[in-house]
Amino acid sequence: MAKWGQGDPRWIVEQRADATNVNNWHWTERDATAWSTDKLKELFLAVSVQGEQGTCEVTEVSKLDGEASINNRKGKLIFFYEWDIKLDWTGLSTSGVKYKGHVEIPNLSDENDPSEVEIRVSLAKDEPDTSLKELMRKSGVQRIREAVGQYIATLKSEFTQGMILPTKNGVSHTAVADVKQKAANASTQDKTVTCPTTGVKIPTCKVSMKETFLTSPEELYRVLTQQELVQGFTHAPATVTAEKGGKFQLLGGNVSGEFIEVESEKRIVMSWRFKTWPAGHHATITLTFTDKGGETELRMEARGVPQSEEQHLKDGWKRYYFDGIKQTFGFGAMLL
């Protein structure tokens, strides 16, 4: 994905204009330690998992040492955070036996992607071995990794409000880091449609893409339909109501639309548009989830895409959806 301040501006979040610190020339700094402490506790204490072995949940953040800050220099946001974290978890087996354990995250820092963060799971002293440890090590670690991704996303979106101010032309942009990934894609000419708002005929095409993620259809469906997780992989504010007729807005309003059909873990159909497309014109996008046994194949088919926007749509979906999800949640490499 593009470096901060680079990339196609149509995919990048626009910031509110303001007259202070014009051109972002001066160095500004904001301490995010207190905010981060509260946010990390909120996210970690919401972690719970359930499986055939029973249930596990994080019950306490017993250690949270570190700091976080954000600097703005010449319009570039520089994030610094470094945390040493210990969590306590409790498990309840299907037979009603309770177990206790710990989770250690020795180095949550800006130097590592969420997929690279080391997460150690253990049982408390004198606790007998239990299959709940394995449930926590796999599903629990995945939820914790998602919480880490959400923390980073909200740090970069909500907490930075007002730090990037207008450049000399009144616009300031940010984007996210690059991850190289292969994606199979193809497109065919579709038809000409008349935009209902302008009455202008628009030549359109069909775009098809597919990508494989190392996760279950259930997890991938959650990532694409839960607002906090969408904010996680887009690294920008979003509103998502994943139900028939529900609306969504991504990337600060640059992408918007409506859910036409939602079938959990199987299919999502939505009316979808870029802010720069002709007023009132939407493409219809269908996402199909196929379980490949430990992997999920996601097929994306977009109909009614303006022909002039074909490559832009492909590049954006690959960079901000497929690569963004893999980078944020670790679905592109096997977890250790």
mmCIF file of C-alpha atoms in Angstrom:
data_model
loop_
_atom_site.group_PDB
_atom_site.id
_atom_site.type_symbol
_atom_site.label_atom_id
_atom_site.label_comp_id
_atom_site.label_asym_id
_atom_site.label_seq_id
_atom_site.Cartn_x
_atom_site.Cartn_y
_atom_site.Cartn_z
ATOM 1 C CA MET A 1 0.000 0.000 0.000
ATOM 2 C CA ALA A 2 1.013 3.625 -0.423
ATOM 3 C CA LYS A 3 3.263 5.440 2.008
ATOM 4 C CA TRP A 4 1.843 8.222 4.124
ATOM 5 C CA GLY A 5 0.819 11.098 1.881
ATOM 6 C CA GLN A 6 1.143 9.059 -1.328
ATOM 7 C CA GLY A 7 -1.253 7.054 -3.489
ATOM 8 C CA ASP A 8 -4.409 7.717 -5.485
ATOM 9 C CA PRO A 9 -6.135 10.643 -3.710
ATOM 10 C CA ARG A 10 -9.594 9.233 -4.469
ATOM 11 C CA TRP A 11 -8.937 6.408 -1.990
ATOM 12 C CA ILE A 12 -7.351 8.682 0.630
ATOM 13 C CA VAL A 13 -9.182 10.317 3.525
ATOM 14 C CA GLU A 14 -9.713 14.035 3.175
ATOM 15 C CA GLN A 15 -9.108 16.140 6.296
ATOM 16 C CA ARG A 16 -11.152 19.123 7.473
ATOM 17 C CA ALA A 17 -9.786 22.544 6.428
ATOM 18 C CA ASP A 18 -8.474 24.857 9.158
ATOM 19 C CA ALA A 19 -6.383 28.016 9.315
ATOM 20 C CA THR A 20 -3.904 26.861 11.972
ATOM 21 C CA ASN A 21 -0.351 25.662 11.239
ATOM 22 C CA VAL A 22 -0.744 26.288 7.493
ATOM 23 C CA ASN A 23 1.070 23.767 5.294
ATOM 24 C CA ASN A 24 1.754 21.699 8.475
ATOM 25 C CA TRP A 25 5.231 23.224 8.594
ATOM 26 C CA HIS A 26 5.630 23.374 12.358
ATOM 27 C CA TRP A 27 6.381 20.321 14.494
ATOM 28 C CA THR A 28 3.434 19.421 16.719
ATOM 29 C CA GLU A 29 3.255 16.577 19.220
ATOM 30 C CA ARG A 30 0.390 14.921 21.074
ATOM 31 C CA ASP A 31 0.762 12.556 24.040
ATOM 32 C CA ALA A 32 -1.419 9.487 23.454
ATOM 33 C CA THR A 33 -0.383 7.487 26.529
ATOM 34 C CA ALA A 34 -3.468 8.031 28.702
ATOM 35 C CA TRP A 35 -5.846 7.589 25.770
ATOM 36 C CA SER A 36 -4.003 4.428 24.687
ATOM 37 C CA THR A 37 -4.157 2.960 28.185
ATOM 38 C CA ASP A 38 -7.942 3.309 28.288
ATOM 39 C CA LYS A 39 -8.416 2.087 24.705
ATOM 40 C CA LEU A 40 -6.190 -0.987 25.111
ATOM 41 C CA LYS A 41 -7.987 -1.992 28.330
ATOM 42 C CA GLU A 42 -11.359 -1.563 26.639
ATOM 43 C CA LEU A 43 -10.372 -3.693 23.645
ATOM 44 C CA PHE A 44 -8.593 -6.473 25.549
ATOM 45 C CA LEU A 45 -11.345 -6.873 28.163
ATOM 46 C CA ALA A 46 -13.827 -7.461 25.337
ATOM 47 C CA VAL A 47 -11.904 -10.533 24.107
ATOM 48 C CA SER A 48 -13.745 -13.838 24.523
ATOM 49 C CA VAL A 49 -13.775 -17.074 22.524
ATOM 50 C CA GLN A 50 -15.858 -20.232 22.482
ATOM 51 C CA GLY A 51 -15.141 -23.699 21.136
ATOM 52 C CA GLU A 52 -15.795 -27.382 21.664
ATOM 53 C CA GLN A 53 -13.477 -27.278 24.684
ATOM 54 C CA GLY A 54 -15.454 -24.519 26.451
ATOM 55 C CA THR A 55 -15.099 -20.749 26.734
ATOM 56 C CA CYS A 56 -12.231 -18.368 27.506
ATOM 57 C CA GLU A 57 -12.198 -14.651 28.204
ATOM 58 C CA VAL A 58 -9.731 -11.961 29.184
ATOM 59 C CA THR A 59 -10.635 -10.869 32.713
ATOM 60 C CA GLU A 60 -7.902 -8.399 33.642
ATOM 61 C CA VAL A 61 -5.154 -6.244 32.161
ATOM 62 C CA SER A 62 -2.599 -6.872 34.914
ATOM 63 C CA LYS A 63 0.320 -5.034 33.289
ATOM 64 C CA LEU A 64 0.322 -2.166 30.801
ATOM 65 C CA ASP A 65 3.691 -0.430 30.778
ATOM 66 C CA GLY A 66 4.695 1.923 28.004
ATOM 67 C CA GLU A 67 3.876 5.115 26.163
ATOM 68 C CA ALA A 68 2.435 6.466 22.931
ATOM 69 C CA SER A 69 2.685 9.756 21.078
ATOM 70 C CA ILE A 70 2.015 11.279 17.652
ATOM 71 C CA ASN A 71 4.098 13.902 15.889
ATOM 72 C CA ASN A 72 3.223 16.016 12.867
ATOM 73 C CA ARG A 73 6.104 17.424 10.836
ATOM 74 C CA LYS A 74 5.466 19.072 7.466
ATOM 75 C CA GLY A 75 2.159 17.256 7.087
ATOM 76 C CA LYS A 76 3.553 13.828 7.914
ATOM 77 C CA LEU A 77 2.200 11.981 10.949
ATOM 78 C CA ILE A 78 4.796 9.989 12.877
ATOM 79 C CA PHE A 79 3.405 7.425 15.328
ATOM 80 C CA PHE A 80 5.357 6.128 18.284
ATOM 81 C CA TYR A 81 4.043 3.514 20.702
ATOM 82 C CA GLU A 82 5.750 0.835 22.747
ATOM 83 C CA TRP A 83 3.939 -1.379 25.251
ATOM 84 C CA ASP A 84 4.741 -4.322 27.518
ATOM 85 C CA ILE A 85 1.421 -5.998 28.302
ATOM 86 C CA LYS A 86 0.202 -8.867 30.468
ATOM 87 C CA LEU A 87 -3.374 -10.102 30.460
ATOM 88 C CA ASP A 88 -5.159 -12.586 32.737
ATOM 89 C CA TRP A 89 -7.645 -14.986 31.226
ATOM 90 C CA THR A 90 -10.179 -17.421 32.662
ATOM 91 C CA GLY A 91 -11.479 -20.534 30.948
ATOM 92 C CA LEU A 92 -14.516 -22.656 31.701
ATOM 93 C CA SER A 93 -14.539 -26.198 30.304
ATOM 94 C CA THR A 94 -17.685 -27.904 29.061
ATOM 95 C CA SER A 95 -17.599 -30.016 32.232
ATOM 96 C CA GLY A 96 -17.731 -26.879 34.386
ATOM 97 C CA VAL A 97 -14.083 -26.793 35.515
ATOM 98 C CA LYS A 98 -12.527 -23.328 35.726
ATOM 99 C CA TYR A 99 -8.935 -22.597 34.685
ATOM 100 C CA LYS A 100 -6.789 -19.478 34.825
ATOM 101 C CA GLY A 101 -3.911 -18.299 32.684
ATOM 102 C CA HIS A 102 -1.921 -15.392 31.317
ATOM 103 C CA VAL A 103 -1.207 -13.720 27.983
ATOM 104 C CA GLU A 104 2.020 -11.796 27.484
ATOM 105 C CA ILE A 105 2.660 -9.240 24.742
ATOM 106 C CA PRO A 106 6.252 -8.199 25.459
ATOM 107 C CA ASN A 107 6.678 -5.713 22.625
ATOM 108 C CA LEU A 108 3.673 -4.055 21.022
ATOM 109 C CA SER A 109 5.379 -1.273 19.098
ATOM 110 C CA ASP A 110 5.210 0.827 15.954
ATOM 111 C CA GLU A 111 8.065 -1.263 14.524
ATOM 112 C CA ASN A 112 5.799 -4.296 13.991
ATOM 113 C CA ASP A 113 2.573 -4.961 12.119
ATOM 114 C CA PRO A 114 -0.229 -6.553 14.185
ATOM 115 C CA SER A 115 0.458 -9.856 12.389
ATOM 116 C CA GLU A 116 4.059 -9.784 13.637
ATOM 117 C CA VAL A 117 3.382 -8.997 17.299
ATOM 118 C CA GLU A 118 4.549 -11.776 19.637
ATOM 119 C CA ILE A 119 1.701 -13.111 21.809
ATOM 120 C CA ARG A 120 2.404 -15.812 24.421
ATOM 121 C CA VAL A 121 -0.315 -17.843 26.126
ATOM 122 C CA SER A 122 0.275 -19.802 29.348
ATOM 123 C CA LEU A 123 -1.587 -21.383 32.249
ATOM 124 C CA ALA A 124 -1.317 -19.958 35.742
ATOM 125 C CA LYS A 125 1.074 -21.618 38.182
ATOM 126 C CA ASP A 126 -0.101 -25.045 39.424
ATOM 127 C CA GLU A 127 -2.969 -25.180 36.939
ATOM 128 C CA PRO A 128 -3.293 -28.638 35.296
ATOM 129 C CA ASP A 129 -2.971 -28.885 31.537
ATOM 130 C CA THR A 130 -6.195 -28.273 29.614
ATOM 131 C CA SER A 131 -7.327 -28.083 26.015
ATOM 132 C CA LEU A 132 -8.613 -24.584 26.817
ATOM 133 C CA LYS A 133 -5.021 -23.389 26.538
ATOM 134 C CA GLU A 134 -5.014 -24.471 22.892
ATOM 135 C CA LEU A 135 -8.349 -22.700 22.326
ATOM 136 C CA MET A 136 -6.854 -19.544 23.784
ATOM 137 C CA ARG A 137 -3.596 -19.980 21.867
ATOM 138 C CA LYS A 138 -5.392 -20.165 18.531
ATOM 139 C CA SER A 139 -8.768 -18.397 18.650
ATOM 140 C CA GLY A 140 -7.905 -16.199 21.621
ATOM 141 C CA VAL A 141 -4.673 -14.972 20.070
ATOM 142 C CA GLN A 142 -6.563 -14.157 16.861
ATOM 143 C CA ARG A 143 -9.052 -12.012 18.816
ATOM 144 C CA ILE A 144 -6.207 -10.309 20.675
ATOM 145 C CA ARG A 145 -4.452 -9.630 17.377
ATOM 146 C CA GLU A 146 -7.666 -8.073 16.074
ATOM 147 C CA ALA A 147 -7.836 -5.892 19.196
ATOM 148 C CA VAL A 148 -4.264 -4.738 18.526
ATOM 149 C CA GLY A 149 -5.247 -3.867 14.948
ATOM 150 C CA GLN A 150 -8.254 -1.905 16.205
ATOM 151 C CA TYR A 151 -6.087 0.020 18.670
ATOM 152 C CA ILE A 152 -3.653 1.042 15.940
ATOM 153 C CA ALA A 153 -6.504 1.984 13.588
ATOM 154 C CA THR A 154 -8.295 4.176 16.118
ATOM 155 C CA LEU A 155 -4.997 5.743 17.188
ATOM 156 C CA LYS A 156 -4.398 6.721 13.552
ATOM 157 C CA SER A 157 -7.948 7.909 12.886
ATOM 158 C CA GLU A 158 -9.862 9.106 15.960
ATOM 159 C CA PHE A 159 -7.000 10.354 18.126
ATOM 160 C CA THR A 160 -5.304 12.245 15.291
ATOM 161 C CA GLN A 161 -8.299 14.492 14.573
ATOM 162 C CA GLY A 162 -7.042 18.019 13.871
ATOM 163 C CA MET A 163 -3.343 17.127 13.673
ATOM 164 C CA ILE A 164 -3.191 17.140 9.867
ATOM 165 C CA LEU A 165 -4.216 20.604 8.762
ATOM 166 C CA PRO A 166 -4.587 22.013 5.251
ATOM 167 C CA THR A 167 -1.697 22.389 2.836
ATOM 168 C CA LYS A 168 -1.422 25.438 0.631
ATOM 169 C CA ASN A 169 -4.098 24.039 -1.709
ATOM 170 C CA GLY A 170 -6.439 23.250 1.183
ATOM 171 C CA VAL A 171 -6.155 19.457 1.172
ATOM 172 C CA SER A 172 -4.132 17.079 3.308
ATOM 173 C CA HIS A 173 -3.886 13.338 2.704
ATOM 174 C CA THR A 174 -2.715 10.197 4.481
ATOM 175 C CA ALA A 175 -2.563 6.536 3.432
ATOM 176 C CA VAL A 176 -1.198 3.220 4.760
ATOM 177 C CA ALA A 177 1.924 1.049 4.209
ATOM 178 C CA ASP A 178 2.638 -1.167 1.206
ATOM 179 C CA VAL A 179 2.266 -4.966 1.194
ATOM 180 C CA LYS A 180 3.004 -6.912 -2.005
ATOM 181 C CA GLN A 181 0.413 -9.592 -2.684
ATOM 182 C CA LYS A 182 -0.715 -11.486 -5.768
ATOM 183 C CA ALA A 183 -4.381 -11.192 -6.708
ATOM 184 C CA ALA A 184 -6.037 -12.846 -9.663
ATOM 185 C CA ASN A 185 -8.319 -10.435 -11.492
ATOM 186 C CA ALA A 186 -10.123 -10.099 -14.759
ATOM 187 C CA SER A 187 -12.573 -7.657 -16.330
ATOM 188 C CA THR A 188 -14.985 -7.682 -19.223
ATOM 189 C CA GLN A 189 -16.953 -4.906 -20.863
ATOM 190 C CA ASP A 190 -20.435 -4.734 -19.397
ATOM 191 C CA LYS A 191 -22.819 -2.199 -20.926
ATOM 192 C CA THR A 192 -23.827 1.441 -21.084
ATOM 193 C CA VAL A 193 -26.111 2.688 -18.321
ATOM 194 C CA THR A 194 -27.860 6.001 -17.813
ATOM 195 C CA CYS A 195 -27.055 7.739 -14.554
ATOM 196 C CA PRO A 196 -30.427 8.353 -12.843
ATOM 197 C CA THR A 197 -29.348 11.717 -11.408
ATOM 198 C CA THR A 198 -27.648 13.341 -14.407
ATOM 199 C CA GLY A 199 -29.324 11.467 -17.270
ATOM 200 C CA VAL A 200 -25.899 10.956 -18.867
ATOM 201 C CA LYS A 201 -25.077 7.598 -20.468
ATOM 202 C CA ILE A 202 -22.024 5.978 -18.825
ATOM 203 C CA PRO A 203 -20.057 3.130 -20.463
ATOM 204 C CA THR A 204 -19.583 0.496 -17.760
ATOM 205 C CA CYS A 205 -17.713 -2.769 -17.296
ATOM 206 C CA LYS A 206 -17.573 -5.806 -15.040
ATOM 207 C CA VAL A 207 -14.576 -6.375 -12.757
ATOM 208 C CA SER A 208 -13.822 -9.768 -11.171
ATOM 209 C CA MET A 209 -11.118 -10.473 -8.605
ATOM 210 C CA LYS A 210 -10.326 -13.248 -6.149
ATOM 211 C CA GLU A 211 -7.982 -13.607 -3.186
ATOM 212 C CA THR A 212 -7.209 -16.332 -0.649
ATOM 213 C CA PHE A 213 -7.014 -15.577 3.082
ATOM 214 C CA LEU A 214 -5.590 -17.848 5.750
ATOM 215 C CA THR A 215 -8.660 -17.714 7.965
ATOM 216 C CA SER A 216 -12.200 -19.077 8.141
ATOM 217 C CA PRO A 217 -15.196 -17.650 6.243
ATOM 218 C CA GLU A 218 -16.657 -16.695 9.623
ATOM 219 C CA GLU A 219 -13.632 -14.573 10.580
ATOM 220 C CA LEU A 220 -13.339 -12.941 7.152
ATOM 221 C CA TYR A 221 -17.062 -12.124 7.155
ATOM 222 C CA ARG A 222 -16.670 -10.456 10.574
ATOM 223 C CA VAL A 223 -13.762 -8.345 9.333
ATOM 224 C CA LEU A 224 -15.815 -7.067 6.387
ATOM 225 C CA THR A 225 -19.012 -6.334 8.332
ATOM 226 C CA GLN A 226 -18.006 -5.099 11.798
ATOM 227 C CA GLN A 227 -17.386 -1.357 11.955
ATOM 228 C CA GLU A 228 -14.328 -1.428 14.249
ATOM 229 C CA LEU A 229 -12.661 -4.143 12.161
ATOM 230 C CA VAL A 230 -13.350 -2.231 8.930
ATOM 231 C CA GLN A 231 -11.722 0.816 10.514
ATOM 232 C CA GLY A 232 -8.849 -1.491 11.415
ATOM 233 C CA PHE A 233 -7.907 -2.560 7.905
ATOM 234 C CA THR A 234 -8.756 0.742 6.177
ATOM 235 C CA HIS A 235 -6.942 2.772 8.853
ATOM 236 C CA ALA A 236 -9.630 5.440 8.605
ATOM 237 C CA PRO A 237 -13.034 6.371 10.071
ATOM 238 C CA ALA A 238 -15.941 4.195 8.884
ATOM 239 C CA THR A 239 -19.632 3.620 9.586
ATOM 240 C CA VAL A 240 -21.009 0.161 8.813
ATOM 241 C CA THR A 241 -24.510 -1.261 9.377
ATOM 242 C CA ALA A 242 -24.286 -4.769 7.924
ATOM 243 C CA GLU A 243 -27.930 -5.626 7.352
ATOM 244 C CA LYS A 244 -30.265 -5.507 4.386
ATOM 245 C CA GLY A 245 -30.791 -1.822 3.612
ATOM 246 C CA GLY A 246 -27.984 -0.805 5.977
ATOM 247 C CA LYS A 247 -25.626 1.970 4.889
ATOM 248 C CA PHE A 248 -21.844 2.150 4.954
ATOM 249 C CA GLN A 249 -19.191 4.852 4.567
ATOM 250 C CA LEU A 250 -15.460 4.083 4.374
ATOM 251 C CA LEU A 251 -12.255 6.086 4.075
ATOM 252 C CA GLY A 252 -13.742 9.274 5.419
ATOM 253 C CA GLY A 253 -16.705 9.170 3.020
ATOM 254 C CA ASN A 254 -14.725 8.515 -0.173
ATOM 255 C CA VAL A 255 -16.470 5.133 -0.469
ATOM 256 C CA SER A 256 -20.163 4.683 0.368
ATOM 257 C CA GLY A 257 -23.153 2.519 -0.387
ATOM 258 C CA GLU A 258 -25.830 0.178 0.914
ATOM 259 C CA PHE A 259 -26.079 -3.518 1.746
ATOM 260 C CA ILE A 260 -28.524 -5.254 -0.603
ATOM 261 C CA GLU A 261 -28.054 -8.800 0.690
ATOM 262 C CA VAL A 262 -26.080 -10.243 3.616
ATOM 263 C CA GLU A 263 -25.755 -13.993 4.141
ATOM 264 C CA SER A 264 -23.400 -14.707 7.024
ATOM 265 C CA GLU A 265 -20.135 -16.400 5.999
ATOM 266 C CA LYS A 266 -21.404 -16.943 2.424
ATOM 267 C CA ARG A 267 -22.307 -13.826 0.484
ATOM 268 C CA ILE A 268 -22.516 -10.039 0.604
ATOM 269 C CA VAL A 269 -24.175 -7.956 -2.111
ATOM 270 C CA MET A 270 -23.919 -4.186 -1.953
ATOM 271 C CA SER A 271 -24.518 -1.011 -3.890
ATOM 272 C CA TRP A 272 -21.095 0.688 -3.915
ATOM 273 C CA ARG A 273 -19.622 3.944 -5.229
ATOM 274 C CA PHE A 274 -16.649 6.278 -5.131
ATOM 275 C CA LYS A 275 -17.256 9.863 -4.103
ATOM 276 C CA THR A 276 -15.806 11.007 -7.460
ATOM 277 C CA TRP A 277 -18.199 8.942 -9.611
ATOM 278 C CA PRO A 278 -21.112 10.732 -11.331
ATOM 279 C CA ALA A 279 -23.756 11.689 -8.767
ATOM 280 C CA GLY A 280 -26.202 8.853 -8.153
ATOM 281 C CA HIS A 281 -24.174 6.189 -9.976
ATOM 282 C CA HIS A 282 -23.445 2.953 -8.076
ATOM 283 C CA ALA A 283 -21.849 -0.349 -8.998
ATOM 284 C CA THR A 284 -23.224 -3.615 -7.658
ATOM 285 C CA ILE A 285 -20.557 -5.599 -5.838
ATOM 286 C CA THR A 286 -20.974 -9.247 -4.850
ATOM 287 C CA LEU A 287 -18.577 -10.922 -2.400
ATOM 288 C CA THR A 288 -18.654 -14.727 -2.264
ATOM 289 C CA PHE A 289 -16.911 -16.685 0.517
ATOM 290 C CA THR A 290 -15.688 -20.253 -0.192
ATOM 291 C CA ASP A 291 -14.269 -22.450 2.579
ATOM 292 C CA LYS A 292 -11.077 -24.145 1.352
ATOM 293 C CA GLY A 293 -10.259 -26.000 4.584
ATOM 294 C CA GLY A 294 -8.174 -23.642 6.708
ATOM 295 C CA GLU A 295 -8.339 -20.983 3.997
ATOM 296 C CA THR A 296 -11.093 -18.849 2.534
ATOM 297 C CA GLU A 297 -11.337 -17.830 -1.103
ATOM 298 C CA LEU A 298 -13.040 -14.469 -1.533
ATOM 299 C CA ARG A 299 -14.449 -13.650 -4.961
ATOM 300 C CA MET A 300 -15.364 -10.060 -5.754
ATOM 301 C CA GLU A 301 -17.526 -9.248 -8.767
ATOM 302 C CA ALA A 302 -18.386 -5.623 -9.540
ATOM 303 C CA ARG A 303 -20.966 -4.763 -12.210
ATOM 304 C CA GLY A 304 -21.716 -1.294 -13.509
ATOM 305 C CA VAL A 305 -18.222 0.105 -12.948
ATOM 306 C CA PRO A 306 -17.533 3.177 -15.123
ATOM 307 C CA GLN A 307 -15.004 2.022 -17.733
ATOM 308 C CA SER A 308 -12.692 4.924 -16.943
ATOM 309 C CA GLU A 309 -12.563 3.731 -13.313
ATOM 310 C CA GLU A 310 -11.774 0.039 -13.995
ATOM 311 C CA GLN A 311 -8.067 0.049 -13.084
ATOM 312 C CA HIS A 312 -8.625 2.455 -10.209
ATOM 313 C CA LEU A 313 -11.207 0.063 -8.723
ATOM 314 C CA LYS A 314 -8.894 -2.955 -9.106
ATOM 315 C CA ASP A 315 -5.939 -1.169 -7.540
ATOM 316 C CA GLY A 316 -8.031 0.142 -4.675
ATOM 317 C CA TRP A 317 -9.638 -3.199 -3.794
ATOM 318 C CA LYS A 318 -6.293 -4.967 -3.868
ATOM 319 C CA ARG A 319 -4.508 -2.327 -1.817
ATOM 320 C CA TYR A 320 -7.105 -1.160 0.685
ATOM 321 C CA TYR A 321 -9.234 -4.310 1.061
ATOM 322 C CA PHE A 322 -7.194 -7.453 0.278
ATOM 323 C CA ASP A 323 -3.715 -6.286 1.301
ATOM 324 C CA GLY A 324 -5.094 -4.139 4.122
ATOM 325 C CA ILE A 325 -6.907 -7.104 5.705
ATOM 326 C CA LYS A 326 -3.875 -9.381 5.420
ATOM 327 C CA GLN A 327 -1.502 -6.823 6.856
ATOM 328 C CA THR A 328 -3.774 -5.822 9.737
ATOM 329 C CA PHE A 329 -5.047 -9.225 10.853
ATOM 330 C CA GLY A 330 -2.294 -11.570 9.716
ATOM 331 C CA PHE A 331 -4.441 -13.499 7.237
ATOM 332 C CA GLY A 332 -1.610 -13.660 4.711
ATOM 333 C CA ALA A 333 0.784 -15.840 6.744
ATOM 334 C CA MET A 334 0.351 -18.738 9.130
ATOM 335 C CA LEU A 335 0.362 -17.772 12.811
ATOM 336 C CA LEU A 336 2.967 -19.475 14.977
#
